[in-house]
Amino acid sequence: MNKSEMEKQMAAKLLTTCLIGGAILGGICYCYCNWNNENGLLNRRKKKKGIRVYMDGCFDMMHYGHCNALRQARALGDHLFVGVVSDSEIIANKGPPVTPLHERLTMVSAVKWVDEVIPDAPYAITEEFMNKLFNDYKIDYIIHGDDPCVLPDGTDAYALAKQAGRYKQIKRTEGVSSTDIVGRMLLCVRERSVTDNPNPKHSSLQRQFSHGHSHNFEDNTATRISHFLPTSRRIVQFSNGRGPGPDARIVYIDGAFDLFHAGHVEILRVARDLGDFLLVGIHTDQTVSATRGAHRPIMNLHERSLSVLACRYVDEVIIGAPWEVSKDMLTTFNISLVVHGTIAENHDFEKEKSNPYAVPISMGVFKILESPLDITTTTIIRRILSNHEAYQKRNEKKGASEKRYYEDKTHVTED
């Protein structure tokens, strides 16, 4: 073989090696790129899905403690599903609810940390329902507070979720419960009426519901005491943290917003639709007592403020708003419109010597809104009094578990 042929052969071998190496390298690059694309797609899907969490409850007479639980649950995921227990399930496990399902659904849907609501949820997490949550709703974790949720047979309502390793716990909000609120209502009613028409049945129920929220009960000098300890951190957690834009149309509505209910939610929704920013004035305890009677409010100023702040239709609140809306106030907050609902505890303001809305009326920036629901705080109180025996039985069950909770309570970290 001469030199020329040897060079041709070496060149052919080199070309073959390069072609094979290039094919291998190309294959590796293709596989890597394909894997990277698929992995990126999976990551994008995961990011799009996020962590889905589920929390359920009766949410009867919904208060800021419920809202804080939902806030904490939402912080554990990217999408919060909330199951609202049916009326029949509540009756079977706890006794009759004060607020019917449609009102409870309105309340839960209006909480700004809630993404989706599942109506008619079971009281206990059954295997069938848990699988539905995992498979149909793609739930990652089931959330509940550190207070006990015991079924009539004494078993844990969340036992299956815990066994599946898909359970997370949050801190219960101290100082408030639906049981406690019922006690405050009945206690204040007794303060008002015991000297005129004492009712032994009501008195017995008030004692059981009060849970230490009254002093000197027998000598009729009882006072309502809230165990809620307000902090600036809690207000910040509930606040939106943003103000109106420079050209925003600011709508103002004020009131007591005591025992925050579906009627409040609906009038706030209507008011919010009239502008870009809804400012809500919440009257002081002294103002509410002076205008509604010494037995009001049931919830104190800070409690009422948190309930309103949790509503998705509310942008900002004035904690301790003045009774009268002045021109200076309209200018300070750049208020474009002042509104008031047709259904309210104080609906005769125009007949008063000092009309609290005289200034906005004279300026042509006042409007009466048709209230979507005929519900007031008095409506809620009357529901309790009309079915007091059933609530007495309900409270006896709840009282025992509340006592055990406080006896065995340990610290749970909150976000």
Tab-separated table of C-alpha atoms in Angstrom:
chain	number	residue	atom	x	y	z
A	1	MET	CA	0.000	0.000	0.000
A	2	ASN	CA	1.541	3.257	-1.096
A	3	LYS	CA	1.543	6.461	0.889
A	4	SER	CA	-1.370	8.003	-1.032
A	5	GLU	CA	-3.651	5.031	-0.334
A	6	MET	CA	-2.728	5.057	3.355
A	7	GLU	CA	-3.635	8.738	3.626
A	8	LYS	CA	-6.990	8.101	1.932
A	9	GLN	CA	-7.735	5.226	4.333
A	10	MET	CA	-6.846	7.307	7.415
A	11	ALA	CA	-9.013	10.125	6.145
A	12	ALA	CA	-11.941	7.720	5.692
A	13	LYS	CA	-11.485	6.346	9.229
A	14	LEU	CA	-11.336	9.885	10.647
A	15	LEU	CA	-14.509	10.842	8.759
A	16	THR	CA	-16.303	7.735	10.012
A	17	THR	CA	-15.210	8.467	13.594
A	18	CYS	CA	-16.426	12.056	13.325
A	19	LEU	CA	-19.758	10.989	11.883
A	20	ILE	CA	-20.316	8.408	14.613
A	21	GLY	CA	-19.189	10.829	17.339
A	22	GLY	CA	-21.414	13.548	15.932
A	23	ALA	CA	-24.402	11.212	15.864
A	24	ILE	CA	-23.787	10.186	19.471
A	25	LEU	CA	-23.312	13.795	20.559
A	26	GLY	CA	-26.401	14.836	18.654
A	27	GLY	CA	-28.378	12.065	20.294
A	28	ILE	CA	-27.186	13.113	23.717
A	29	CYS	CA	-28.078	16.721	23.021
A	30	TYR	CA	-31.504	15.699	21.727
A	31	CYS	CA	-32.190	13.541	24.758
A	32	TYR	CA	-31.021	16.283	27.121
A	33	CYS	CA	-33.073	18.938	25.402
A	34	ASN	CA	-36.105	16.679	25.324
A	35	TRP	CA	-35.672	15.791	29.011
A	36	ASN	CA	-35.160	19.441	29.873
A	37	ASN	CA	-38.316	20.428	27.989
A	38	GLU	CA	-40.369	17.711	29.650
A	39	ASN	CA	-38.936	18.539	33.051
A	40	GLY	CA	-39.643	22.211	32.497
A	41	LEU	CA	-43.176	21.361	31.438
A	42	LEU	CA	-43.648	19.306	34.584
A	43	ASN	CA	-42.315	22.164	36.676
A	44	ARG	CA	-44.619	24.603	34.931
A	45	ARG	CA	-47.575	22.278	35.485
A	46	LYS	CA	-46.621	21.888	39.116
A	47	LYS	CA	-46.243	25.619	39.460
A	48	LYS	CA	-49.581	26.176	37.767
A	49	LYS	CA	-51.323	23.635	40.008
A	50	GLY	CA	-49.573	24.775	43.145
A	51	ILE	CA	-50.317	23.258	46.518
A	52	ARG	CA	-54.021	22.714	47.044
A	53	VAL	CA	-55.314	22.691	50.598
A	54	TYR	CA	-58.728	21.895	52.009
A	55	MET	CA	-60.375	23.074	55.190
A	56	ASP	CA	-63.932	22.427	56.299
A	57	GLY	CA	-66.242	23.579	59.030
A	58	CYS	CA	-69.748	24.505	60.037
A	59	PHE	CA	-68.900	28.228	60.028
A	60	ASP	CA	-72.037	28.909	62.039
A	61	MET	CA	-72.283	32.564	63.086
A	62	MET	CA	-68.993	33.134	61.302
A	63	HIS	CA	-66.527	35.316	63.202
A	64	TYR	CA	-62.941	36.566	62.935
A	65	GLY	CA	-61.664	33.327	64.489
A	66	HIS	CA	-63.010	31.395	61.508
A	67	CYS	CA	-61.487	33.984	59.165
A	68	ASN	CA	-58.103	33.709	60.847
A	69	ALA	CA	-58.213	29.923	60.494
A	70	LEU	CA	-58.877	30.301	56.766
A	71	ARG	CA	-56.048	32.832	56.496
A	72	GLN	CA	-53.635	30.379	58.108
A	73	ALA	CA	-54.872	27.526	55.914
A	74	ARG	CA	-54.382	29.611	52.765
A	75	ALA	CA	-50.825	30.391	53.855
A	76	LEU	CA	-50.049	26.654	53.753
A	77	GLY	CA	-50.885	26.386	50.055
A	78	ASP	CA	-51.596	28.200	46.817
A	79	HIS	CA	-55.288	27.385	46.459
A	80	LEU	CA	-57.774	27.027	49.322
A	81	PHE	CA	-60.902	24.897	48.999
A	82	VAL	CA	-63.383	25.268	51.852
A	83	GLY	CA	-66.027	22.690	52.633
A	84	VAL	CA	-69.166	24.012	54.317
A	85	VAL	CA	-71.008	21.352	56.314
A	86	SER	CA	-74.682	20.831	55.477
A	87	ASP	CA	-77.499	21.740	57.868
A	88	SER	CA	-78.485	18.077	58.286
A	89	GLU	CA	-74.927	17.047	59.200
A	90	ILE	CA	-74.688	19.824	61.805
A	91	ILE	CA	-78.022	18.830	63.339
A	92	ALA	CA	-76.913	15.197	63.558
A	93	ASN	CA	-73.551	15.989	65.155
A	94	LYS	CA	-73.935	19.245	67.079
A	95	GLY	CA	-77.531	20.452	67.110
A	96	PRO	CA	-79.358	23.032	64.975
A	97	PRO	CA	-77.256	25.744	63.299
A	98	VAL	CA	-78.089	29.399	63.950
A	99	THR	CA	-77.441	30.361	60.336
A	100	PRO	CA	-78.752	28.197	57.469
A	101	LEU	CA	-76.480	26.813	54.753
A	102	HIS	CA	-77.157	29.512	52.140
A	103	GLU	CA	-76.134	32.241	54.593
A	104	ARG	CA	-73.034	30.318	55.660
A	105	LEU	CA	-72.040	29.860	52.017
A	106	THR	CA	-72.397	33.622	51.489
A	107	MET	CA	-70.157	34.295	54.476
A	108	VAL	CA	-67.421	31.804	53.555
A	109	SER	CA	-67.369	32.829	49.888
A	110	ALA	CA	-66.822	36.441	50.934
A	111	VAL	CA	-63.643	35.705	52.924
A	112	LYS	CA	-60.727	37.038	50.872
A	113	TRP	CA	-58.462	34.030	51.486
A	114	VAL	CA	-60.981	31.522	50.089
A	115	ASP	CA	-60.565	30.405	46.465
A	116	GLU	CA	-63.366	27.844	46.094
A	117	VAL	CA	-66.251	26.626	48.233
A	118	ILE	CA	-67.592	23.060	48.388
A	119	PRO	CA	-71.184	23.061	49.727
A	120	ASP	CA	-72.782	20.233	51.718
A	121	ALA	CA	-69.494	18.838	52.980
A	122	PRO	CA	-69.722	15.935	55.467
A	123	TYR	CA	-69.036	16.632	59.142
A	124	ALA	CA	-66.459	13.826	59.261
A	125	ILE	CA	-63.817	13.075	56.634
A	126	THR	CA	-64.958	9.692	55.323
A	127	GLU	CA	-62.768	7.528	53.100
A	128	GLU	CA	-65.078	8.142	50.135
A	129	PHE	CA	-65.017	11.921	50.578
A	130	MET	CA	-61.261	11.963	51.212
A	131	ASN	CA	-60.640	10.099	47.948
A	132	LYS	CA	-62.902	12.576	46.186
A	133	LEU	CA	-60.823	15.430	47.568
A	134	PHE	CA	-57.561	13.791	46.485
A	135	ASN	CA	-58.714	12.580	43.058
A	136	ASP	CA	-61.335	15.076	41.883
A	137	TYR	CA	-60.139	18.282	43.540
A	138	LYS	CA	-56.436	17.296	43.555
A	139	ILE	CA	-56.117	18.278	47.218
A	140	ASP	CA	-52.639	17.902	48.697
A	141	TYR	CA	-53.409	18.503	52.379
A	142	ILE	CA	-56.401	18.629	54.705
A	143	ILE	CA	-56.182	21.380	57.338
A	144	HIS	CA	-57.767	21.755	60.773
A	145	GLY	CA	-57.131	23.696	63.970
A	146	ASP	CA	-55.464	22.380	67.107
A	147	ASP	CA	-58.826	22.217	68.904
A	148	PRO	CA	-60.507	18.793	69.000
A	149	CYS	CA	-63.156	17.736	66.504
A	150	VAL	CA	-64.785	14.681	68.051
A	151	LEU	CA	-67.669	12.726	66.536
A	152	PRO	CA	-70.644	11.568	68.641
A	153	ASP	CA	-69.013	8.117	68.963
A	154	GLY	CA	-65.877	9.704	70.428
A	155	THR	CA	-63.629	9.224	67.383
A	156	ASP	CA	-61.481	11.865	65.666
A	157	ALA	CA	-63.218	13.391	62.618
A	158	TYR	CA	-59.836	13.731	60.877
A	159	ALA	CA	-58.374	10.320	61.725
A	160	LEU	CA	-58.286	9.114	58.102
A	161	ALA	CA	-56.522	12.240	56.849
A	162	LYS	CA	-53.903	11.837	59.583
A	163	GLN	CA	-53.388	8.161	58.726
A	164	ALA	CA	-52.904	9.095	55.059
A	165	GLY	CA	-50.145	11.535	56.014
A	166	ARG	CA	-52.048	14.368	54.326
A	167	TYR	CA	-53.059	16.333	57.431
A	168	LYS	CA	-51.720	19.698	58.633
A	169	GLN	CA	-52.615	21.597	61.773
A	170	ILE	CA	-53.010	25.319	62.416
A	171	LYS	CA	-53.376	27.358	65.581
A	172	ARG	CA	-56.828	28.060	66.917
A	173	THR	CA	-57.671	31.743	67.416
A	174	GLU	CA	-57.995	32.310	71.142
A	175	GLY	CA	-60.702	34.374	72.798
A	176	VAL	CA	-63.645	33.621	70.534
A	177	SER	CA	-65.933	30.777	69.506
A	178	SER	CA	-69.493	30.471	68.273
A	179	THR	CA	-70.413	29.039	71.670
A	180	ASP	CA	-68.967	32.085	73.408
A	181	ILE	CA	-70.786	34.499	71.082
A	182	VAL	CA	-74.126	32.835	71.780
A	183	GLY	CA	-73.396	33.264	75.483
A	184	ARG	CA	-72.709	36.954	75.048
A	185	MET	CA	-76.007	37.390	73.198
A	186	LEU	CA	-78.048	35.658	75.843
A	187	LEU	CA	-76.231	37.427	78.632
A	188	CYS	CA	-76.867	40.874	77.200
A	189	VAL	CA	-80.541	39.997	76.674
A	190	ARG	CA	-80.780	39.001	80.335
A	191	GLU	CA	-79.140	42.253	81.403
A	192	ARG	CA	-81.834	44.130	79.536
A	193	SER	CA	-84.884	42.107	80.525
A	194	VAL	CA	-84.313	40.192	83.763
A	195	THR	CA	-85.919	42.811	85.975
A	196	ASP	CA	-89.006	43.041	83.749
A	197	ASN	CA	-89.697	39.453	82.784
A	198	PRO	CA	-87.186	36.946	84.211
A	199	ASN	CA	-87.115	33.615	82.384
A	200	PRO	CA	-85.459	30.751	84.305
A	201	LYS	CA	-84.853	28.761	81.103
A	202	HIS	CA	-83.031	31.668	79.471
A	203	SER	CA	-81.043	32.316	82.655
A	204	SER	CA	-79.887	28.694	82.773
A	205	LEU	CA	-78.795	28.817	79.173
A	206	GLN	CA	-76.972	32.093	79.702
A	207	ARG	CA	-74.989	30.630	82.586
A	208	GLN	CA	-73.875	27.700	80.472
A	209	PHE	CA	-73.014	29.761	77.415
A	210	SER	CA	-71.173	32.515	79.277
A	211	HIS	CA	-68.037	30.499	80.155
A	212	GLY	CA	-66.718	33.106	82.553
A	213	HIS	CA	-67.665	36.111	80.458
A	214	SER	CA	-69.739	37.590	83.250
A	215	HIS	CA	-69.141	38.629	86.830
A	216	ASN	CA	-71.663	38.920	89.682
A	217	PHE	CA	-74.269	37.257	87.520
A	218	GLU	CA	-76.764	36.663	90.325
A	219	ASP	CA	-76.877	40.285	91.489
A	220	ASN	CA	-77.593	41.466	87.933
A	221	THR	CA	-74.416	43.518	87.525
A	222	ALA	CA	-73.022	41.305	84.799
A	223	THR	CA	-70.634	42.794	82.283
A	224	ARG	CA	-69.546	41.358	78.982
A	225	ILE	CA	-65.830	40.602	78.821
A	226	SER	CA	-64.101	39.525	75.650
A	227	HIS	CA	-61.022	37.321	76.031
A	228	PHE	CA	-59.746	38.515	72.664
A	229	LEU	CA	-56.286	40.120	72.863
A	230	PRO	CA	-55.883	42.462	69.873
A	231	THR	CA	-52.415	42.993	68.450
A	232	SER	CA	-51.077	45.225	65.690
A	233	ARG	CA	-49.732	42.107	63.943
A	234	ARG	CA	-53.203	40.611	63.643
A	235	ILE	CA	-54.570	43.803	62.093
A	236	VAL	CA	-51.691	43.841	59.595
A	237	GLN	CA	-52.366	40.184	58.728
A	238	PHE	CA	-55.997	41.023	57.921
A	239	SER	CA	-55.258	44.286	56.118
A	240	ASN	CA	-54.934	44.579	52.331
A	241	GLY	CA	-51.917	46.821	52.769
A	242	ARG	CA	-52.759	49.095	49.858
A	243	GLY	CA	-54.527	52.388	49.390
A	244	PRO	CA	-56.705	53.791	46.613
A	245	GLY	CA	-55.254	54.942	43.304
A	246	PRO	CA	-54.965	58.662	42.517
A	247	ASP	CA	-58.197	58.709	40.481
A	248	ALA	CA	-60.095	56.049	42.419
A	249	ARG	CA	-63.777	56.505	43.150
A	250	ILE	CA	-63.975	55.949	46.912
A	251	VAL	CA	-67.263	54.740	48.392
A	252	TYR	CA	-67.913	55.045	52.136
A	253	ILE	CA	-70.326	53.061	54.275
A	254	ASP	CA	-70.448	52.965	58.074
A	255	GLY	CA	-72.149	51.048	60.845
A	256	ALA	CA	-71.676	48.803	63.865
A	257	PHE	CA	-71.268	45.576	61.865
A	258	ASP	CA	-71.982	43.653	65.048
A	259	LEU	CA	-72.227	39.854	64.727
A	260	PHE	CA	-71.009	40.185	61.134
A	261	HIS	CA	-73.564	38.307	59.019
A	262	ALA	CA	-74.694	37.635	55.444
A	263	GLY	CA	-76.741	40.841	55.373
A	264	HIS	CA	-73.572	42.834	56.027
A	265	VAL	CA	-71.669	40.941	53.338
A	266	GLU	CA	-74.288	41.567	50.673
A	267	ILE	CA	-74.654	45.303	51.308
A	268	LEU	CA	-70.839	45.635	51.223
A	269	ARG	CA	-70.795	43.805	47.897
A	270	VAL	CA	-73.379	46.204	46.443
A	271	ALA	CA	-71.494	49.217	47.822
A	272	ARG	CA	-68.167	48.015	46.384
A	273	ASP	CA	-69.710	47.751	42.912
A	274	LEU	CA	-70.359	51.504	42.954
A	275	GLY	CA	-66.697	52.470	42.994
A	276	ASP	CA	-63.054	51.417	42.879
A	277	PHE	CA	-62.317	51.432	46.611
A	278	LEU	CA	-64.632	50.643	49.539
A	279	LEU	CA	-63.898	52.387	52.832
A	280	VAL	CA	-65.869	51.084	55.810
A	281	GLY	CA	-66.343	53.088	59.002
A	282	ILE	CA	-66.807	50.991	62.150
A	283	HIS	CA	-68.387	52.802	65.079
A	284	THR	CA	-66.923	52.680	68.574
A	285	ASP	CA	-68.426	50.541	71.330
A	286	GLN	CA	-69.609	53.726	73.063
A	287	THR	CA	-71.360	54.975	69.927
A	288	VAL	CA	-73.077	51.628	69.387
A	289	SER	CA	-74.240	51.496	73.016
A	290	ALA	CA	-75.573	55.048	72.800
A	291	THR	CA	-77.546	54.384	69.604
A	292	ARG	CA	-78.557	50.705	69.972
A	293	GLY	CA	-78.840	50.315	73.744
A	294	ALA	CA	-76.532	49.478	76.670
A	295	HIS	CA	-76.672	45.758	75.775
A	296	ARG	CA	-74.828	46.371	72.499
A	297	PRO	CA	-72.438	45.695	70.899
A	298	ILE	CA	-72.035	41.947	71.322
A	299	MET	CA	-68.567	42.047	69.736
A	300	ASN	CA	-66.101	44.765	70.665
A	301	LEU	CA	-64.571	47.277	68.241
A	302	HIS	CA	-61.437	45.283	67.391
A	303	GLU	CA	-63.401	42.066	66.889
A	304	ARG	CA	-65.851	43.798	64.580
A	305	SER	CA	-63.000	45.457	62.662
A	306	LEU	CA	-61.289	42.135	61.931
A	307	SER	CA	-64.509	40.555	60.683
A	308	VAL	CA	-65.048	43.431	58.240
A	309	LEU	CA	-61.385	43.471	57.138
A	310	ALA	CA	-61.601	39.775	56.222
A	311	CYS	CA	-64.352	40.510	53.686
A	312	ARG	CA	-63.103	40.493	50.074
A	313	TYR	CA	-65.294	43.490	49.154
A	314	VAL	CA	-63.634	45.772	51.728
A	315	ASP	CA	-60.472	47.706	50.902
A	316	GLU	CA	-59.945	49.628	54.145
A	317	VAL	CA	-61.648	50.339	57.466
A	318	ILE	CA	-61.744	53.269	59.869
A	319	ILE	CA	-61.505	51.737	63.327
A	320	GLY	CA	-63.680	53.925	65.549
A	321	ALA	CA	-65.358	56.008	62.851
A	322	PRO	CA	-67.292	59.125	63.936
A	323	TRP	CA	-71.078	58.958	64.085
A	324	GLU	CA	-71.484	62.010	61.869
A	325	VAL	CA	-69.899	62.188	58.424
A	326	SER	CA	-68.311	65.653	58.244
A	327	LYS	CA	-67.068	67.675	55.285
A	328	ASP	CA	-63.538	67.411	56.659
A	329	MET	CA	-63.831	63.624	56.703
A	330	LEU	CA	-65.060	63.554	53.096
A	331	THR	CA	-62.087	65.708	52.061
A	332	THR	CA	-59.506	63.821	54.138
A	333	PHE	CA	-60.385	60.450	52.634
A	334	ASN	CA	-61.356	61.840	49.207
A	335	ILE	CA	-64.768	60.151	49.475
A	336	SER	CA	-66.880	60.340	46.314
A	337	LEU	CA	-70.039	58.677	47.618
A	338	VAL	CA	-71.573	57.860	51.013
A	339	VAL	CA	-74.092	54.998	51.071
A	340	HIS	CA	-76.511	53.412	53.532
A	341	GLY	CA	-78.654	50.272	53.231
A	342	THR	CA	-82.427	50.077	53.512
A	343	ILE	CA	-82.169	47.239	56.066
A	344	ALA	CA	-80.334	48.412	59.178
A	345	GLU	CA	-80.766	48.661	62.936
A	346	ASN	CA	-80.669	52.442	62.559
A	347	HIS	CA	-83.001	53.187	59.645
A	348	ASP	CA	-84.670	56.292	61.119
A	349	PHE	CA	-81.607	58.527	60.894
A	350	GLU	CA	-83.466	61.090	58.767
A	351	LYS	CA	-85.913	61.673	61.640
A	352	GLU	CA	-83.158	62.379	64.160
A	353	LYS	CA	-82.398	65.919	65.271
A	354	SER	CA	-78.796	65.446	64.235
A	355	ASN	CA	-78.774	63.495	60.979
A	356	PRO	CA	-75.347	61.794	60.738
A	357	TYR	CA	-75.494	62.072	56.926
A	358	ALA	CA	-76.655	65.691	56.730
A	359	VAL	CA	-73.409	66.906	55.132
A	360	PRO	CA	-73.114	64.312	52.342
A	361	ILE	CA	-76.844	64.731	51.644
A	362	SER	CA	-76.415	68.507	51.279
A	363	MET	CA	-73.418	67.942	48.976
A	364	GLY	CA	-75.331	65.496	46.777
A	365	VAL	CA	-72.995	62.575	47.473
A	366	PHE	CA	-75.339	60.374	49.518
A	367	LYS	CA	-77.260	57.357	48.247
A	368	ILE	CA	-79.640	54.817	49.792
A	369	LEU	CA	-78.965	51.250	48.636
A	370	GLU	CA	-81.546	48.485	48.473
A	371	SER	CA	-80.319	45.824	50.908
A	372	PRO	CA	-80.258	42.365	49.234
A	373	LEU	CA	-81.045	40.482	52.475
A	374	ASP	CA	-83.461	41.276	55.288
A	375	ILE	CA	-81.088	40.318	58.111
A	376	THR	CA	-79.894	42.374	61.084
A	377	THR	CA	-78.037	41.634	64.315
A	378	THR	CA	-81.413	41.485	66.063
A	379	THR	CA	-82.458	38.778	63.582
A	380	ILE	CA	-79.562	36.575	64.747
A	381	ILE	CA	-80.338	37.148	68.439
A	382	ARG	CA	-84.007	36.257	67.930
A	383	ARG	CA	-83.029	32.960	66.275
A	384	ILE	CA	-81.115	31.995	69.410
A	385	LEU	CA	-83.918	32.917	71.804
A	386	SER	CA	-86.581	31.158	69.750
A	387	ASN	CA	-84.782	27.806	70.005
A	388	HIS	CA	-82.977	28.134	73.320
A	389	GLU	CA	-83.536	24.563	74.527
A	390	ALA	CA	-81.837	23.071	71.479
A	391	TYR	CA	-78.883	25.426	71.870
A	392	GLN	CA	-78.627	24.488	75.544
A	393	LYS	CA	-78.134	20.820	74.582
A	394	ARG	CA	-75.697	21.811	71.866
A	395	ASN	CA	-73.679	23.872	74.321
A	396	GLU	CA	-73.487	21.088	76.897
A	397	LYS	CA	-71.703	18.923	74.303
A	398	LYS	CA	-69.405	21.702	73.188
A	399	GLY	CA	-68.628	22.845	76.719
A	400	ALA	CA	-66.990	19.549	77.648
A	401	SER	CA	-64.676	19.535	74.631
A	402	GLU	CA	-63.821	23.218	75.168
A	403	LYS	CA	-62.810	22.452	78.753
A	404	ARG	CA	-60.588	19.537	77.673
A	405	TYR	CA	-58.981	21.694	74.991
A	406	TYR	CA	-57.911	24.384	77.443
A	407	GLU	CA	-56.713	21.838	79.995
A	408	ASP	CA	-54.536	20.006	77.441
A	409	LYS	CA	-53.582	23.002	75.290
A	410	THR	CA	-49.980	23.269	74.077
A	411	HIS	CA	-48.305	26.007	72.064
A	412	VAL	CA	-48.774	25.819	68.293
A	413	THR	CA	-46.716	28.133	66.103
A	414	GLU	CA	-48.702	30.509	63.903
A	415	ASP	CA	-47.455	32.147	60.707
